[in-house]
mmCIF file of C-alpha atoms and ligand atoms in Angstrom:
data_model
loop_
_atom_site.group_PDB
_atom_site.id
_atom_site.type_symbol
_atom_site.label_atom_id
_atom_site.label_comp_id
_atom_site.label_asym_id
_atom_site.label_seq_id
_atom_site.Cartn_x
_atom_site.Cartn_y
_atom_site.Cartn_z
ATOM 1 C CA MET Z 1294 -60.731 34.483 -23.783
ATOM 2 C CA VAL Z 1295 -61.696 33.604 -20.231
ATOM 3 C CA TYR Z 1296 -60.159 30.582 -18.499
ATOM 4 C CA ASN Z 1297 -61.110 29.236 -15.050
ATOM 5 C CA GLY Z 1298 -63.786 31.914 -14.864
ATOM 6 C CA ILE Z 1299 -61.046 34.548 -14.426
ATOM 7 C CA GLY Z 1300 -60.989 37.596 -16.676
ATOM 8 C CA VAL Z 1301 -57.865 39.744 -17.181
ATOM 9 C CA ARG Z 1302 -58.117 43.484 -17.647
ATOM 10 C CA ILE Z 1303 -55.651 46.325 -18.171
ATOM 11 C CA ALA Z 1304 -56.114 48.315 -14.971
ATOM 12 C CA GLY Z 1305 -53.636 51.100 -15.784
ATOM 13 C CA THR Z 1306 -50.868 52.172 -18.159
ATOM 14 C CA GLY Z 1307 -47.847 54.437 -17.802
ATOM 15 C CA SER Z 1308 -44.737 55.471 -19.687
ATOM 16 C CA TYR Z 1309 -41.566 57.429 -19.156
ATOM 17 C CA LEU Z 1310 -39.238 58.975 -21.706
ATOM 18 C CA PRO Z 1311 -35.939 60.519 -20.652
ATOM 19 C CA GLU Z 1312 -35.666 64.268 -20.955
ATOM 20 C CA LYS Z 1313 -32.747 64.505 -23.379
ATOM 21 C CA ILE Z 1314 -33.774 64.727 -27.041
ATOM 22 C CA VAL Z 1315 -31.242 63.849 -29.748
ATOM 23 C CA THR Z 1316 -32.349 64.886 -33.246
ATOM 24 C CA ASN Z 1317 -31.207 63.479 -36.570
ATOM 25 C CA HIS Z 1318 -29.286 66.726 -37.082
ATOM 26 C CA ASP Z 1319 -27.437 66.138 -33.786
ATOM 27 C CA LEU Z 1320 -26.296 62.739 -35.142
ATOM 28 C CA GLU Z 1321 -24.869 64.398 -38.271
ATOM 29 C CA ALA Z 1322 -22.095 65.655 -36.010
ATOM 30 C CA LEU Z 1323 -21.255 62.114 -34.849
ATOM 31 C CA VAL Z 1324 -21.374 59.948 -37.996
ATOM 32 C CA ASP Z 1325 -21.632 60.298 -41.780
ATOM 33 C CA THR Z 1326 -25.418 60.503 -41.954
ATOM 34 C CA ASN Z 1327 -28.132 63.053 -42.645
ATOM 35 C CA ASP Z 1328 -31.661 63.871 -41.552
ATOM 36 C CA GLU Z 1329 -33.087 63.145 -45.007
ATOM 37 C CA TRP Z 1330 -31.660 59.576 -45.123
ATOM 38 C CA ILE Z 1331 -32.862 58.740 -41.618
ATOM 39 C CA ARG Z 1332 -36.386 60.097 -42.205
ATOM 40 C CA ALA Z 1333 -36.740 58.460 -45.621
ATOM 41 C CA ARG Z 1334 -35.397 55.030 -44.616
ATOM 42 C CA THR Z 1335 -36.835 54.792 -41.094
ATOM 43 C CA GLY Z 1336 -39.311 57.601 -40.335
ATOM 44 C CA ILE Z 1337 -37.339 58.574 -37.227
ATOM 45 C CA GLU Z 1338 -36.876 62.296 -36.491
ATOM 46 C CA GLU Z 1339 -35.556 62.232 -32.943
ATOM 47 C CA ARG Z 1340 -34.997 59.904 -29.990
ATOM 48 C CA ARG Z 1341 -34.613 60.186 -26.210
ATOM 49 C CA ILE Z 1342 -31.363 59.326 -24.436
ATOM 50 C CA ALA Z 1343 -31.259 58.466 -20.728
ATOM 51 C CA ALA Z 1344 -28.931 60.242 -18.317
ATOM 52 C CA ASP Z 1345 -25.817 58.486 -16.955
ATOM 53 C CA ASP Z 1346 -27.568 57.857 -13.641
ATOM 54 C CA GLU Z 1347 -30.720 56.450 -15.272
ATOM 55 C CA PRO Z 1348 -30.365 52.701 -15.889
ATOM 56 C CA SER Z 1349 -33.236 50.664 -17.374
ATOM 57 C CA SER Z 1350 -34.716 50.053 -13.909
ATOM 58 C CA ALA Z 1351 -34.982 53.809 -13.258
ATOM 59 C CA LEU Z 1352 -36.914 54.349 -16.494
ATOM 60 C CA GLY Z 1353 -39.074 51.300 -15.733
ATOM 61 C CA ALA Z 1354 -39.749 52.416 -12.159
ATOM 62 C CA GLU Z 1355 -41.044 55.805 -13.292
ATOM 63 C CA ALA Z 1356 -43.327 54.202 -15.921
ATOM 64 C CA SER Z 1357 -44.502 51.719 -13.263
ATOM 65 C CA LEU Z 1358 -45.447 54.396 -10.742
ATOM 66 C CA ARG Z 1359 -47.487 56.147 -13.432
ATOM 67 C CA ALA Z 1360 -49.243 52.878 -14.381
ATOM 68 C CA LEU Z 1361 -49.996 52.080 -10.722
ATOM 69 C CA ASP Z 1362 -51.356 55.572 -10.208
ATOM 70 C CA ALA Z 1363 -53.642 55.131 -13.227
ATOM 71 C CA ALA Z 1364 -54.788 51.787 -11.781
ATOM 72 C CA GLY Z 1365 -55.496 53.339 -8.378
ATOM 73 C CA MET Z 1366 -52.968 51.003 -6.750
ATOM 74 C CA VAL Z 1367 -49.941 51.412 -4.511
ATOM 75 C CA PRO Z 1368 -46.675 49.468 -4.969
ATOM 76 C CA GLU Z 1369 -47.421 47.225 -1.964
ATOM 77 C CA ASP Z 1370 -50.495 45.897 -3.831
ATOM 78 C CA VAL Z 1371 -48.385 44.399 -6.633
ATOM 79 C CA GLU Z 1372 -48.094 40.586 -6.572
ATOM 80 C CA LEU Z 1373 -45.958 40.012 -9.666
ATOM 81 C CA ILE Z 1374 -43.454 42.176 -11.584
ATOM 82 C CA ILE Z 1375 -42.204 41.053 -14.983
ATOM 83 C CA VAL Z 1376 -39.703 43.181 -16.895
ATOM 84 C CA ALA Z 1377 -38.858 42.771 -20.582
ATOM 85 C CA THR Z 1378 -35.444 44.185 -21.453
ATOM 86 C CA ILE Z 1379 -32.247 43.481 -23.370
ATOM 87 C CA THR Z 1380 -30.438 46.245 -21.501
ATOM 88 C CA PRO Z 1381 -30.563 44.938 -17.912
ATOM 89 C CA ASP Z 1382 -29.004 47.077 -15.174
ATOM 90 C CA LYS Z 1383 -26.537 44.219 -14.563
ATOM 91 C CA ILE Z 1384 -26.065 40.710 -15.985
ATOM 92 C CA PHE Z 1385 -27.736 39.626 -12.752
ATOM 93 C CA PRO Z 1386 -29.772 40.011 -10.603
ATOM 94 C CA ASN Z 1387 -32.756 40.508 -12.851
ATOM 95 C CA THR Z 1388 -33.957 44.041 -13.592
ATOM 96 C CA ALA Z 1389 -37.455 43.390 -12.175
ATOM 97 C CA CYS Z 1390 -35.815 43.139 -8.719
ATOM 98 C CA PHE Z 1391 -34.243 46.574 -9.239
ATOM 99 C CA VAL Z 1392 -37.615 48.026 -10.236
ATOM 100 C CA GLN Z 1393 -39.169 46.382 -7.160
ATOM 101 C CA LYS Z 1394 -36.564 48.041 -4.934
ATOM 102 C CA ARG Z 1395 -36.992 51.456 -6.556
ATOM 103 C CA ILE Z 1396 -40.783 51.536 -6.193
ATOM 104 C CA GLY Z 1397 -41.028 49.614 -2.905
ATOM 105 C CA ALA Z 1398 -43.222 46.787 -4.215
ATOM 106 C CA LYS Z 1399 -42.134 44.580 -1.348
ATOM 107 C CA ASN Z 1400 -44.822 41.909 -1.820
ATOM 108 C CA ALA Z 1401 -44.059 41.138 -5.469
ATOM 109 C CA VAL Z 1402 -42.387 38.138 -7.105
ATOM 110 C CA CYS Z 1403 -39.968 39.499 -9.719
ATOM 111 C CA PHE Z 1404 -38.349 38.170 -12.863
ATOM 112 C CA SER Z 1405 -37.230 39.386 -16.278
ATOM 113 C CA VAL Z 1406 -37.660 38.084 -19.807
ATOM 114 C CA GLU Z 1407 -35.152 38.542 -22.621
ATOM 115 C CA ALA Z 1408 -37.106 38.467 -25.873
ATOM 116 C CA ALA Z 1409 -35.694 41.659 -27.427
ATOM 117 C CA CYS Z 1410 -38.243 43.807 -29.279
ATOM 118 C CA SER Z 1411 -40.947 41.149 -28.746
ATOM 119 C CA GLY Z 1412 -40.415 41.329 -24.989
ATOM 120 C CA PHE Z 1413 -43.597 43.183 -24.060
ATOM 121 C CA VAL Z 1414 -45.781 40.922 -26.190
ATOM 122 C CA TYR Z 1415 -44.183 37.924 -24.468
ATOM 123 C CA ILE Z 1416 -44.628 39.247 -20.917
ATOM 124 C CA PHE Z 1417 -48.200 40.316 -21.604
ATOM 125 C CA SER Z 1418 -49.020 36.738 -22.544
ATOM 126 C CA ILE Z 1419 -47.036 35.274 -19.598
ATOM 127 C CA ALA Z 1420 -48.588 37.592 -16.987
ATOM 128 C CA ALA Z 1421 -52.126 37.121 -18.326
ATOM 129 C CA SER Z 1422 -51.665 33.332 -18.238
ATOM 130 C CA MET Z 1423 -50.393 33.453 -14.649
ATOM 131 C CA ILE Z 1424 -53.425 35.510 -13.619
ATOM 132 C CA GLN Z 1425 -55.754 33.112 -15.474
ATOM 133 C CA THR Z 1426 -54.411 30.179 -13.410
ATOM 134 C CA GLY Z 1427 -55.482 31.999 -10.243
ATOM 135 C CA LEU Z 1428 -51.881 32.094 -8.960
ATOM 136 C CA TYR Z 1429 -51.701 35.925 -8.917
ATOM 137 C CA LYS Z 1430 -54.413 38.568 -8.802
ATOM 138 C CA ASN Z 1431 -52.363 41.251 -10.525
ATOM 139 C CA ALA Z 1432 -49.127 41.843 -12.411
ATOM 140 C CA LEU Z 1433 -47.052 44.904 -13.221
ATOM 141 C CA ILE Z 1434 -45.492 44.351 -16.639
ATOM 142 C CA ILE Z 1435 -42.776 46.659 -17.918
ATOM 143 C CA GLY Z 1436 -40.853 47.085 -21.163
ATOM 144 C CA THR Z 1437 -37.788 49.203 -20.434
ATOM 145 C CA GLU Z 1438 -34.625 49.846 -22.403
ATOM 146 C CA LYS Z 1439 -31.491 51.935 -22.238
ATOM 147 C CA LEU Z 1440 -30.365 50.961 -25.721
ATOM 148 C CA SER Z 1441 -27.943 53.877 -25.789
ATOM 149 C CA SER Z 1442 -25.773 51.706 -23.491
ATOM 150 C CA ILE Z 1443 -25.243 49.006 -26.156
ATOM 151 C CA ILE Z 1444 -25.055 51.234 -29.240
ATOM 152 C CA ASN Z 1445 -21.818 51.898 -31.083
ATOM 153 C CA TRP Z 1446 -22.045 55.646 -31.580
ATOM 154 C CA ASN Z 1447 -19.538 55.391 -34.446
ATOM 155 C CA ASP Z 1448 -21.682 52.965 -36.453
ATOM 156 C CA ARG Z 1449 -24.134 54.902 -38.637
ATOM 157 C CA SER Z 1450 -26.002 51.749 -39.660
ATOM 158 C CA THR Z 1451 -27.318 51.240 -36.103
ATOM 159 C CA CYS Z 1452 -26.835 54.369 -33.981
ATOM 160 C CA VAL Z 1453 -29.520 56.351 -35.815
ATOM 161 C CA LEU Z 1454 -32.193 53.724 -35.151
ATOM 162 C CA PHE Z 1455 -32.528 53.342 -31.406
ATOM 163 C CA GLY Z 1456 -33.592 55.270 -28.305
ATOM 164 C CA ASP Z 1457 -34.264 54.875 -24.576
ATOM 165 C CA GLY Z 1458 -37.629 54.681 -22.793
ATOM 166 C CA ALA Z 1459 -40.057 52.603 -20.767
ATOM 167 C CA GLY Z 1460 -43.726 51.664 -20.733
ATOM 168 C CA ALA Z 1461 -45.735 49.719 -18.175
ATOM 169 C CA ALA Z 1462 -49.171 48.205 -17.684
ATOM 170 C CA VAL Z 1463 -50.970 46.793 -14.665
ATOM 171 C CA LEU Z 1464 -52.937 43.638 -15.438
ATOM 172 C CA ALA Z 1465 -55.550 42.509 -12.930
ATOM 173 C CA ALA Z 1466 -57.962 39.620 -12.462
ATOM 174 C CA CYS Z 1467 -61.586 40.617 -13.058
ATOM 175 C CA GLU Z 1468 -65.109 39.330 -13.625
ATOM 176 C CA PRO Z 1469 -65.396 37.364 -16.915
ATOM 177 C CA GLU Z 1470 -67.663 40.032 -18.437
ATOM 178 C CA LYS Z 1471 -64.959 42.661 -17.918
ATOM 179 C CA ASN Z 1472 -62.260 40.564 -19.610
ATOM 180 C CA THR Z 1473 -59.893 42.597 -21.830
ATOM 181 C CA TYR Z 1474 -57.377 39.952 -22.888
ATOM 182 C CA VAL Z 1475 -58.519 37.928 -25.898
ATOM 183 C CA CYS Z 1476 -55.553 35.809 -27.015
ATOM 184 C CA SER Z 1477 -51.886 35.727 -28.060
ATOM 185 C CA LYS Z 1478 -49.661 34.041 -30.589
ATOM 186 C CA LEU Z 1479 -45.906 33.842 -29.916
ATOM 187 C CA GLY Z 1480 -43.065 32.400 -32.012
ATOM 188 C CA SER Z 1481 -39.274 32.000 -32.035
ATOM 189 C CA ASP Z 1482 -36.531 30.774 -34.377
ATOM 190 C CA GLY Z 1483 -33.033 30.490 -32.908
ATOM 191 C CA ASN Z 1484 -31.562 29.660 -36.319
ATOM 192 C CA TYR Z 1485 -31.459 33.404 -36.989
ATOM 193 C CA SER Z 1486 -29.838 34.331 -33.680
ATOM 194 C CA ASP Z 1487 -26.829 35.960 -35.394
ATOM 195 C CA ILE Z 1488 -28.629 38.564 -37.509
ATOM 196 C CA LEU Z 1489 -29.557 40.805 -34.579
ATOM 197 C CA HIS Z 1490 -27.460 40.429 -31.445
ATOM 198 C CA VAL Z 1491 -24.719 41.660 -29.136
ATOM 199 C CA PRO Z 1492 -21.841 39.318 -30.041
ATOM 200 C CA GLY Z 1493 -19.594 39.820 -26.992
ATOM 201 C CA GLY Z 1494 -19.810 40.146 -23.225
ATOM 202 C CA GLY Z 1495 -21.887 37.024 -22.541
ATOM 203 C CA SER Z 1496 -20.722 33.551 -21.522
ATOM 204 C CA CYS Z 1497 -19.856 32.533 -25.104
ATOM 205 C CA CYS Z 1498 -17.470 35.460 -25.463
ATOM 206 C CA PRO Z 1499 -16.795 36.962 -22.024
ATOM 207 C CA MET Z 1500 -15.783 40.587 -21.679
ATOM 208 C CA SER Z 1501 -12.095 41.035 -22.556
ATOM 209 C CA GLN Z 1502 -9.782 43.515 -24.182
ATOM 210 C CA LYS Z 1503 -10.393 41.680 -27.490
ATOM 211 C CA VAL Z 1504 -14.162 42.218 -27.129
ATOM 212 C CA LEU Z 1505 -13.567 45.932 -26.555
ATOM 213 C CA ASP Z 1506 -10.992 46.252 -29.356
ATOM 214 C CA GLU Z 1507 -13.392 44.654 -31.856
ATOM 215 C CA ASN Z 1508 -16.500 46.515 -30.574
ATOM 216 C CA LEU Z 1509 -18.263 43.218 -29.872
ATOM 217 C CA GLN Z 1510 -20.057 44.675 -26.837
ATOM 218 C CA TYR Z 1511 -22.359 46.629 -29.145
ATOM 219 C CA LEU Z 1512 -25.582 45.739 -30.951
ATOM 220 C CA ALA Z 1513 -24.971 44.346 -34.461
ATOM 221 C CA MET Z 1514 -27.659 43.853 -37.106
ATOM 222 C CA SER Z 1515 -28.081 42.680 -40.711
ATOM 223 C CA GLY Z 1516 -30.675 45.357 -41.438
ATOM 224 C CA GLN Z 1517 -32.125 44.141 -44.729
ATOM 225 C CA GLU Z 1518 -32.448 40.523 -43.617
ATOM 226 C CA VAL Z 1519 -34.140 41.629 -40.389
ATOM 227 C CA PHE Z 1520 -36.472 43.871 -42.373
ATOM 228 C CA LYS Z 1521 -37.827 41.036 -44.538
ATOM 229 C CA LEU Z 1522 -38.216 38.612 -41.647
ATOM 230 C CA ALA Z 1523 -39.882 41.315 -39.540
ATOM 231 C CA VAL Z 1524 -42.625 41.938 -42.076
ATOM 232 C CA ASN Z 1525 -43.314 38.231 -42.673
ATOM 233 C CA SER Z 1526 -43.352 37.275 -38.985
ATOM 234 C CA MET Z 1527 -45.477 40.208 -37.872
ATOM 235 C CA VAL Z 1528 -48.052 39.558 -40.592
ATOM 236 C CA ALA Z 1529 -48.173 35.852 -39.690
ATOM 237 C CA ALA Z 1530 -48.456 36.476 -35.914
ATOM 238 C CA ALA Z 1531 -51.154 39.123 -36.390
ATOM 239 C CA SER Z 1532 -53.173 37.001 -38.848
ATOM 240 C CA GLU Z 1533 -53.027 33.896 -36.648
ATOM 241 C CA THR Z 1534 -54.112 35.886 -33.585
ATOM 242 C CA ILE Z 1535 -57.077 37.423 -35.410
ATOM 243 C CA GLU Z 1536 -58.049 33.988 -36.726
ATOM 244 C CA GLN Z 1537 -57.744 32.415 -33.266
ATOM 245 C CA ALA Z 1538 -60.107 35.093 -31.905
ATOM 246 C CA GLY Z 1539 -62.599 34.486 -34.710
ATOM 247 C CA ILE Z 1540 -62.860 38.198 -35.608
ATOM 248 C CA GLU Z 1541 -62.470 40.038 -38.907
ATOM 249 C CA VAL Z 1542 -59.462 42.310 -39.473
ATOM 250 C CA ASP Z 1543 -61.882 45.244 -39.980
ATOM 251 C CA ALA Z 1544 -62.771 44.983 -36.280
ATOM 252 C CA VAL Z 1545 -59.236 46.031 -35.257
ATOM 253 C CA ARG Z 1546 -59.410 49.706 -34.193
ATOM 254 C CA TRP Z 1547 -55.693 49.998 -33.435
ATOM 255 C CA LEU Z 1548 -52.818 48.004 -34.798
ATOM 256 C CA ILE Z 1549 -50.049 48.754 -32.277
ATOM 257 C CA PRO Z 1550 -46.906 47.478 -33.959
ATOM 258 C CA HIS Z 1551 -43.346 47.393 -32.682
ATOM 259 C CA GLN Z 1552 -41.826 50.733 -33.684
ATOM 260 C CA ALA Z 1553 -38.681 49.979 -35.708
ATOM 261 C CA ASN Z 1554 -39.352 51.499 -39.120
ATOM 262 C CA THR Z 1555 -42.391 53.190 -40.710
ATOM 263 C CA ARG Z 1556 -41.751 51.212 -43.889
ATOM 264 C CA ILE Z 1557 -42.090 47.945 -41.915
ATOM 265 C CA ILE Z 1558 -45.278 49.178 -40.209
ATOM 266 C CA LYS Z 1559 -46.898 50.339 -43.456
ATOM 267 C CA SER Z 1560 -46.011 47.115 -45.194
ATOM 268 C CA VAL Z 1561 -47.448 45.008 -42.326
ATOM 269 C CA ALA Z 1562 -50.645 47.099 -42.258
ATOM 270 C CA LYS Z 1563 -51.052 46.810 -46.031
ATOM 271 C CA ARG Z 1564 -50.573 43.039 -46.068
ATOM 272 C CA LEU Z 1565 -53.014 42.622 -43.195
ATOM 273 C CA GLY Z 1566 -55.607 44.884 -44.825
ATOM 274 C CA VAL Z 1567 -55.541 47.377 -41.928
ATOM 275 C CA PRO Z 1568 -55.948 51.009 -43.127
ATOM 276 C CA GLU Z 1569 -52.714 52.969 -42.540
ATOM 277 C CA GLU Z 1570 -54.424 55.454 -40.218
ATOM 278 C CA ARG Z 1571 -55.277 52.603 -37.836
ATOM 279 C CA ALA Z 1572 -51.610 51.629 -37.452
ATOM 280 C CA PHE Z 1573 -50.228 53.658 -34.546
ATOM 281 C CA ILE Z 1574 -46.857 55.299 -35.199
ATOM 282 C CA ASN Z 1575 -44.779 57.260 -32.684
ATOM 283 C CA LEU Z 1576 -41.262 56.187 -33.703
ATOM 284 C CA THR Z 1577 -40.817 59.618 -35.260
ATOM 285 C CA LYS Z 1578 -40.337 60.949 -31.688
ATOM 286 C CA TYR Z 1579 -38.635 58.037 -29.941
ATOM 287 C CA GLY Z 1580 -36.924 55.769 -32.497
ATOM 288 C CA ASN Z 1581 -36.829 52.059 -31.721
ATOM 289 C CA THR Z 1582 -36.986 51.481 -27.950
ATOM 290 C CA SER Z 1583 -37.182 47.673 -28.331
ATOM 291 C CA ALA Z 1584 -39.368 46.108 -25.580
ATOM 292 C CA ALA Z 1585 -40.673 49.557 -24.611
ATOM 293 C CA THR Z 1586 -42.245 50.571 -27.946
ATOM 294 C CA ILE Z 1587 -45.616 48.844 -27.518
ATOM 295 C CA PRO Z 1588 -46.345 49.843 -23.890
ATOM 296 C CA ILE Z 1589 -45.332 53.445 -24.638
ATOM 297 C CA ALA Z 1590 -47.686 53.470 -27.658
ATOM 298 C CA LEU Z 1591 -50.475 51.869 -25.597
ATOM 299 C CA ASP Z 1592 -50.096 54.506 -22.897
ATOM 300 C CA GLU Z 1593 -50.196 57.319 -25.470
ATOM 301 C CA ILE Z 1594 -53.390 55.905 -27.011
ATOM 302 C CA VAL Z 1595 -55.059 55.501 -23.603
ATOM 303 C CA LYS Z 1596 -53.996 58.922 -22.292
ATOM 304 C CA ALA Z 1597 -55.170 60.633 -25.497
ATOM 305 C CA ASN Z 1598 -58.579 58.888 -25.220
ATOM 306 C CA LEU Z 1599 -58.134 57.315 -28.638
ATOM 307 C CA VAL Z 1600 -59.720 54.015 -27.589
ATOM 308 C CA ASN Z 1601 -63.322 53.249 -26.596
ATOM 309 C CA ALA Z 1602 -64.964 50.328 -24.820
ATOM 310 C CA GLY Z 1603 -65.369 47.427 -27.217
ATOM 311 C CA ASP Z 1604 -62.467 48.455 -29.495
ATOM 312 C CA TYR Z 1605 -59.998 45.749 -30.459
ATOM 313 C CA MET Z 1606 -56.287 46.552 -30.225
ATOM 314 C CA LEU Z 1607 -53.671 44.263 -31.730
ATOM 315 C CA PHE Z 1608 -50.098 44.434 -30.421
ATOM 316 C CA VAL Z 1609 -47.599 42.879 -32.824
ATOM 317 C CA ALA Z 1610 -43.825 42.696 -32.497
ATOM 318 C CA PHE Z 1611 -40.680 41.199 -33.894
ATOM 319 C CA GLY Z 1612 -37.123 41.115 -32.574
ATOM 320 C CA GLY Z 1613 -33.797 39.435 -32.009
ATOM 321 C CA GLY Z 1614 -33.850 35.744 -31.249
ATOM 322 C CA LEU Z 1615 -35.633 35.647 -33.554
ATOM 323 C CA THR Z 1616 -38.796 36.225 -31.581
ATOM 324 C CA TRP Z 1617 -42.192 37.492 -32.657
ATOM 325 C CA GLY Z 1618 -45.737 37.596 -31.398
ATOM 326 C CA ALA Z 1619 -49.095 39.323 -31.076
ATOM 327 C CA ASN Z 1620 -51.662 39.991 -28.328
ATOM 328 C CA LEU Z 1621 -55.291 40.854 -29.015
ATOM 329 C CA ILE Z 1622 -57.063 43.146 -26.538
ATOM 330 C CA LYS Z 1623 -60.751 44.107 -26.373
ATOM 331 C CA TRP Z 1624 -60.771 47.401 -24.490
ATOM 332 C CA GLN Z 1625 -63.284 47.725 -21.640
HETATM 333 O O1 LIG G 1484 -36.357 46.151 -33.704
HETATM 334 C C1 LIG G 1484 -36.309 45.083 -34.611
HETATM 335 C C2 LIG G 1484 -35.149 45.069 -35.387
HETATM 336 N N1 LIG G 1484 -34.818 46.132 -36.281
HETATM 337 C C3 LIG G 1484 -35.441 46.354 -37.430
HETATM 338 O O2 LIG G 1484 -36.548 45.923 -37.632
HETATM 339 C C4 LIG G 1484 -34.701 47.107 -38.471
HETATM 340 C C5 LIG G 1484 -34.911 46.471 -39.815
HETATM 341 N N2 LIG G 1484 -34.114 47.086 -40.894
HETATM 342 C C6 LIG G 1484 -34.313 48.346 -41.296
HETATM 343 O O3 LIG G 1484 -35.146 49.059 -40.779
HETATM 344 C C7 LIG G 1484 -33.489 48.835 -42.486
HETATM 345 O O4 LIG G 1484 -32.827 47.746 -43.078
HETATM 346 C C8 LIG G 1484 -32.446 49.916 -42.074
HETATM 347 C C9 LIG G 1484 -33.177 51.197 -41.727
HETATM 348 C C10 LIG G 1484 -31.611 49.434 -40.920
HETATM 349 C C11 LIG G 1484 -31.543 50.222 -43.259
HETATM 350 O O5 LIG G 1484 -32.299 50.635 -44.403
HETATM 351 P P1 LIG G 1484 -32.006 49.982 -45.830
HETATM 352 O O6 LIG G 1484 -32.934 50.631 -46.777
HETATM 353 O O7 LIG G 1484 -32.096 48.485 -45.664
HETATM 354 O O8 LIG G 1484 -30.548 50.477 -46.115
HETATM 355 P P2 LIG G 1484 -29.231 49.626 -46.411
HETATM 356 O O9 LIG G 1484 -28.768 48.949 -45.172
HETATM 357 O O10 LIG G 1484 -29.443 48.788 -47.625
HETATM 358 O O11 LIG G 1484 -28.203 50.758 -46.780
HETATM 359 C C12 LIG G 1484 -28.364 51.559 -47.968
HETATM 360 C C13 LIG G 1484 -27.232 52.552 -48.037
HETATM 361 C C14 LIG G 1484 -25.859 51.917 -47.872
HETATM 362 O O12 LIG G 1484 -24.945 52.618 -48.724
HETATM 363 P P3 LIG G 1484 -24.522 52.006 -50.155
HETATM 364 O O13 LIG G 1484 -23.879 50.676 -49.835
HETATM 365 O O14 LIG G 1484 -25.787 51.865 -50.927
HETATM 366 O O15 LIG G 1484 -23.580 53.031 -50.676
HETATM 367 C C15 LIG G 1484 -25.491 52.221 -46.446
HETATM 368 O O16 LIG G 1484 -24.097 52.257 -46.234
HETATM 369 O O17 LIG G 1484 -27.345 53.500 -46.991
HETATM 370 C C16 LIG G 1484 -26.108 53.583 -46.256
HETATM 371 N N3 LIG G 1484 -26.404 53.898 -44.875
HETATM 372 C C17 LIG G 1484 -26.559 55.164 -44.432
HETATM 373 N N4 LIG G 1484 -26.471 56.348 -45.038
HETATM 374 C C18 LIG G 1484 -26.696 57.455 -44.302
HETATM 375 C C19 LIG G 1484 -26.606 53.037 -43.824
HETATM 376 N N5 LIG G 1484 -26.872 53.738 -42.720
HETATM 377 C C20 LIG G 1484 -26.853 55.042 -43.061
HETATM 378 C C21 LIG G 1484 -27.066 56.246 -42.332
HETATM 379 N N6 LIG G 1484 -26.972 57.416 -43.003
HETATM 380 N N7 LIG G 1484 -27.364 56.257 -41.026
#
């Protein structure tokens, strides 16, 4: 919807996946798992793992340059950079500043948002709102993760699920009739903060020998509990967003869900009444890349010409926090 007479459009998209592919069979050598279990329970076949000298900002910078190129912009044009990540290069400064430095976007204001797998949906809504106020004319928004840096490679219940990657989009102010951004619905519930988290290394449990001895520096998750909450929250966020826009679910050409598990995606699509073939799935190739899943999927859809002017696309995500949310886009 248009506010202050300012439309918001997606001017360009980009993504970057590290070169190294780790298959399910490769993981059989690390932990007591097998390709059949991973495919059946998650849908994942392989994931990408970043090199030692590729922190989240390096992945994000590459995706950003590709998005800027698609938008016909140079880094100096960028007014605002927002990064969504739970694997920052350092505790501080924020990862958006590192991306800024890497790409030379010297005129941008930079900050990061920590909303786990919902991160991109959050920053899409934040950046669009900041453009709608007239404060900024454009924003480079990036979901980037090096989850391999917080994974316990001896824990089969988590290490098979995640991967590294980045996706970016350039949002820009435009004429109202070219508006792409329809609306968003975001939600959070801190009461569930312990079911998907990194227990140690922060200010409540600073890094120590004890943290290392007990593996508290790694991602920990109550998988089944997260699964149920993921389906319910994604269905609610998607339904409320569609209702807010006043459209029918049949009008949604692409449901672009957070890529954690094909069973979650199929269940969300079924409950929403979206045909399975309209729910985009690429987790087979990349696993769960947290804040990066949706912008990577968006870039793949755009680059493969799978979306036409007038098509609605619904991003919907769920993650640690808990956080969840949806953005509705009408492609132009
Ligand atoms: O990004 C947002 C957050 N993440 C998610 O949305 C993930 C949500 N959760 C899930 O996707 C699923 O809960 C998982 C894929 C994590 C797990 O699937 P599940 O069907 O819930 O399996 P489970 O945890 O109930 O485990 C079933 C069995 C257990 O063995 P027993 O106790 O039945 O003997 C596990 O020990 O599978 C075992 N198991 C494995 N076996 C082979 C757990 N991990 C593995 C593994 N390989 N990697």
